[in-house]
Amino acid sequence: MFRAIAVRFLSKQAVSKVPERNYIPRRALMYVPGDDYKKINKAFGLDVDCIALDCEDGVALNKKDARSNIRAVLDQGKPQKKKNYDFGVRVNSIESGLCHQDLESCLTGRNLPDTVLFPKVEEGDHLKWFADEIRHLIKNNGKINLIIYIETARAFINLNEICKTAMQLSKRFNFIPSALVFGSDDFCANIGQRIHWKFCMHGKKLVLVAKAYNLQAIDMVYIEYKDLDGLKLQCEQGMRMGYTGKQVIHPGQVPVVQEAFLPTKYQIEWAEGLLKSFEEHQKSGKGAFSYRGSMIDMPTMKQAQNIMKLANLAE
Ligand SMILES: CC(=O)SCCNC(=O)CCNC(=O)[C@H](O)C(C)(C)COP(=O)(O)OP(=O)(O)OC[C@H]1O[C@@H](n2cnc3c(N)ncnc32)[C@H](O)[C@@H]1OP(=O)(O)O
Ligand SMILES: O=CC(=O)O
Ligand SMILES: [Mg+2]
């Protein structure tokens, strides 16, 4: 009897799941230097899933008062656009010594950003520091999404611990872990490399861990911003790895990335047909069947559902 209760208790523990979260599309995550009003206004006119006003590397060291501009923009209220979008602020890293001032400026005004983008996270303790900061700064039960940057060798070594800590802290503090970003430029600097975009092993690891925690995975910046063919190719490679979006730095990159992270017309037509066929076969009692020459069963049906979910979300 006691054993049966213990087994039931343990199995309940074992099946405790990572929470499902509201999916906020972030196909293109667009950086806008926070000290540049002209670029900020331009960004609000673009059809882009996510705008990130930057305090960090897009801003010169002698312009770090960008945080005051950003506060002024936040105080005016999130500019409305035809389609909703994610409005974020990328603060400086803890190591820079500027992060506290950035958070204080951006999280204590009339309006919160939707999301804080937190660079150069290297260990779970960085998130504990962050949680403690926002506990003091955010009032009135406000909540923000958190995007975590993985961009150093140490961060890759500690990746699981970072995500686990984020999940645990988010139960008690006012943030929702939303995504991991692969900061490949900083990663190159950290490991003493020149820019090179074939970091498949690291990129894949990031996707794998992100998915294990129901987080989005956002791919590297393509700094050759005039080369749109190269950008498209890199988007396709990232998407095939499981990335859900990509960082962008220039308005010209936005349509390419927004489009690339959508299912194609062919994929949608395939998925719609498959789902219909799956339902019919389920009714007639067949778990596995043939569809356009392939064996289909539950996992393929789930893949088709993923395609349709993405297609519907981005409409
Ligand atoms: C590794 C990382 O951390 S990446 C993130 C940090 N880096 C950044 O944020 C860089 C952001 N991007 C930029 O600063 C610029 O795009 C640059 C420096 C790459 C090129 O700048 P420019 O030579 O001015 O680009 P260009 O002249 O082609 O710009 C065309 C228009 O787009 C605007 N624009 C360019 N970049 C951006 C941007 N990121 N956001 C909004 N508008 C922009 C320009 O202001 C210009 O507007 P206009 O036509 O109304 O005059
Ligand atoms: O922050 C982004 C990067 O590539 O570094
Ligand atoms: Mg970086």
Tab-separated table of N, CA and C in Angstrom, residues 16-23 127 146 148 150 156-171 176-180 205-217:
chain	number	residue	atom	x	y	z
A	16	SER	N	6.218	16.192	-13.855
A	16	SER	CA	6.035	17.645	-13.775
A	16	SER	C	6.683	18.266	-15.006
A	17	LYS	N	5.887	19.065	-15.733
A	17	LYS	CA	6.327	19.476	-17.065
A	17	LYS	C	6.797	20.923	-17.096
A	18	VAL	N	7.631	21.226	-18.082
A	18	VAL	CA	7.995	22.620	-18.331
A	18	VAL	C	6.723	23.304	-18.838
A	19	PRO	N	6.381	24.495	-18.307
A	19	PRO	CA	5.095	25.086	-18.695
A	19	PRO	C	5.037	25.480	-20.170
A	20	GLU	N	3.832	25.345	-20.741
A	20	GLU	CA	3.575	25.888	-22.088
A	20	GLU	C	3.451	27.396	-21.928
A	21	ARG	N	3.920	28.135	-22.915
A	21	ARG	CA	3.788	29.581	-22.816
A	21	ARG	C	3.056	30.130	-24.016
A	22	ASN	N	2.487	31.332	-23.829
A	22	ASN	CA	1.910	32.033	-24.974
A	22	ASN	C	2.992	32.245	-26.000
A	23	TYR	N	2.712	31.895	-27.241
A	23	TYR	CA	3.752	32.066	-28.256
A	23	TYR	C	3.677	33.475	-28.834
A	127	LEU	N	20.978	35.316	-13.369
A	127	LEU	CA	19.516	35.436	-13.378
A	127	LEU	C	18.983	35.734	-11.978
A	146	LEU	N	11.378	37.633	-20.716
A	146	LEU	CA	12.839	37.712	-20.653
A	146	LEU	C	13.467	36.923	-21.804
A	148	ILE	N	17.139	35.634	-23.063
A	148	ILE	CA	18.470	35.391	-22.486
A	148	ILE	C	19.489	35.214	-23.617
A	150	ILE	N	22.998	33.936	-25.063
A	150	ILE	CA	24.058	32.951	-24.847
A	150	ILE	C	25.163	33.313	-25.825
A	156	PHE	N	27.733	28.536	-22.744
A	156	PHE	CA	27.390	27.259	-23.377
A	156	PHE	C	27.596	26.097	-22.407
A	157	ILE	N	28.664	26.180	-21.628
A	157	ILE	CA	28.906	25.111	-20.655
A	157	ILE	C	27.788	25.073	-19.600
A	158	ASN	N	27.280	26.246	-19.248
A	158	ASN	CA	26.272	26.331	-18.175
A	158	ASN	C	24.838	26.409	-18.696
A	159	LEU	N	24.648	26.085	-19.971
A	159	LEU	CA	23.350	26.370	-20.601
A	159	LEU	C	22.164	25.732	-19.868
A	160	ASN	N	22.283	24.475	-19.517
A	160	ASN	CA	21.158	23.812	-18.854
A	160	ASN	C	20.870	24.467	-17.506
A	161	GLU	N	21.929	24.757	-16.771
A	161	GLU	CA	21.746	25.384	-15.444
A	161	GLU	C	21.074	26.762	-15.598
A	162	ILE	N	21.467	27.501	-16.621
A	162	ILE	CA	20.877	28.830	-16.858
A	162	ILE	C	19.369	28.700	-17.083
A	163	CYS	N	18.991	27.756	-17.951
A	163	CYS	CA	17.559	27.613	-18.273
A	163	CYS	C	16.775	27.104	-17.063
A	164	LYS	N	17.378	26.167	-16.353
A	164	LYS	CA	16.707	25.608	-15.171
A	164	LYS	C	16.481	26.710	-14.124
A	165	THR	N	17.514	27.520	-13.920
A	165	THR	CA	17.376	28.610	-12.942
A	165	THR	C	16.297	29.584	-13.394
A	166	ALA	N	16.271	29.882	-14.691
A	166	ALA	CA	15.250	30.813	-15.206
A	166	ALA	C	13.849	30.272	-14.919
A	167	MET	N	13.656	28.975	-15.167
A	167	MET	CA	12.335	28.370	-14.924
A	167	MET	C	11.959	28.466	-13.450
A	168	GLN	N	12.932	28.111	-12.589
A	168	GLN	CA	12.625	28.115	-11.155
A	168	GLN	C	12.299	29.525	-10.664
A	169	LEU	N	13.133	30.490	-11.066
A	169	LEU	CA	12.925	31.858	-10.582
A	169	LEU	C	11.618	32.446	-11.106
A	170	SER	N	11.247	32.053	-12.318
A	170	SER	CA	10.050	32.658	-12.916
A	170	SER	C	8.776	32.270	-12.163
A	171	LYS	N	8.862	31.219	-11.329
A	171	LYS	CA	7.679	30.865	-10.525
A	171	LYS	C	7.467	31.871	-9.396
A	176	ILE	N	8.815	36.175	-17.350
A	176	ILE	CA	8.487	34.929	-18.061
A	176	ILE	C	9.629	34.643	-19.036
A	177	PRO	N	10.384	33.557	-18.832
A	177	PRO	CA	11.461	33.254	-19.795
A	177	PRO	C	10.842	32.937	-21.152
A	178	SER	N	11.326	33.624	-22.206
A	178	SER	CA	10.676	33.481	-23.517
A	178	SER	C	11.577	32.878	-24.580
A	179	ALA	N	12.863	33.240	-24.550
A	179	ALA	CA	13.713	32.841	-25.678
A	179	ALA	C	15.187	32.823	-25.283
A	180	LEU	N	15.945	32.030	-26.051
A	180	LEU	CA	17.406	32.110	-26.000
A	180	LEU	C	17.864	32.718	-27.321
A	205	LYS	N	23.226	23.049	-30.219
A	205	LYS	CA	23.073	22.846	-28.765
A	205	LYS	C	22.077	23.868	-28.202
A	206	LEU	N	22.211	25.094	-28.657
A	206	LEU	CA	21.311	26.133	-28.145
A	206	LEU	C	19.858	25.790	-28.471
A	207	VAL	N	19.619	25.344	-29.709
A	207	VAL	CA	18.244	25.004	-30.102
A	207	VAL	C	17.721	23.863	-29.229
A	208	LEU	N	18.552	22.850	-29.056
A	208	LEU	CA	18.138	21.671	-28.292
A	208	LEU	C	17.725	22.060	-26.872
A	209	VAL	N	18.566	22.830	-26.208
A	209	VAL	CA	18.270	23.189	-24.819
A	209	VAL	C	17.054	24.122	-24.777
A	210	ALA	N	16.981	25.059	-25.720
A	210	ALA	CA	15.814	25.959	-25.755
A	210	ALA	C	14.531	25.141	-25.844
A	211	LYS	N	14.520	24.173	-26.736
A	211	LYS	CA	13.289	23.386	-26.935
A	211	LYS	C	12.949	22.565	-25.693
A	212	ALA	N	13.990	22.100	-25.007
A	212	ALA	CA	13.739	21.307	-23.798
A	212	ALA	C	13.012	22.136	-22.740
A	213	TYR	N	13.160	23.455	-22.824
A	213	TYR	CA	12.523	24.333	-21.833
A	213	TYR	C	11.384	25.155	-22.444
A	214	ASN	N	10.895	24.741	-23.599
A	214	ASN	CA	9.821	25.479	-24.287
A	214	ASN	C	10.175	26.942	-24.530
A	215	LEU	N	11.406	27.186	-24.877
A	215	LEU	CA	11.832	28.549	-25.181
A	215	LEU	C	12.018	28.683	-26.689
A	216	GLN	N	11.821	29.900	-27.202
A	216	GLN	CA	12.156	30.135	-28.607
A	216	GLN	C	13.675	30.182	-28.749
A	217	ALA	N	14.129	29.853	-29.962
A	217	ALA	CA	15.562	29.940	-30.244
A	217	ALA	C	15.761	30.961	-31.362
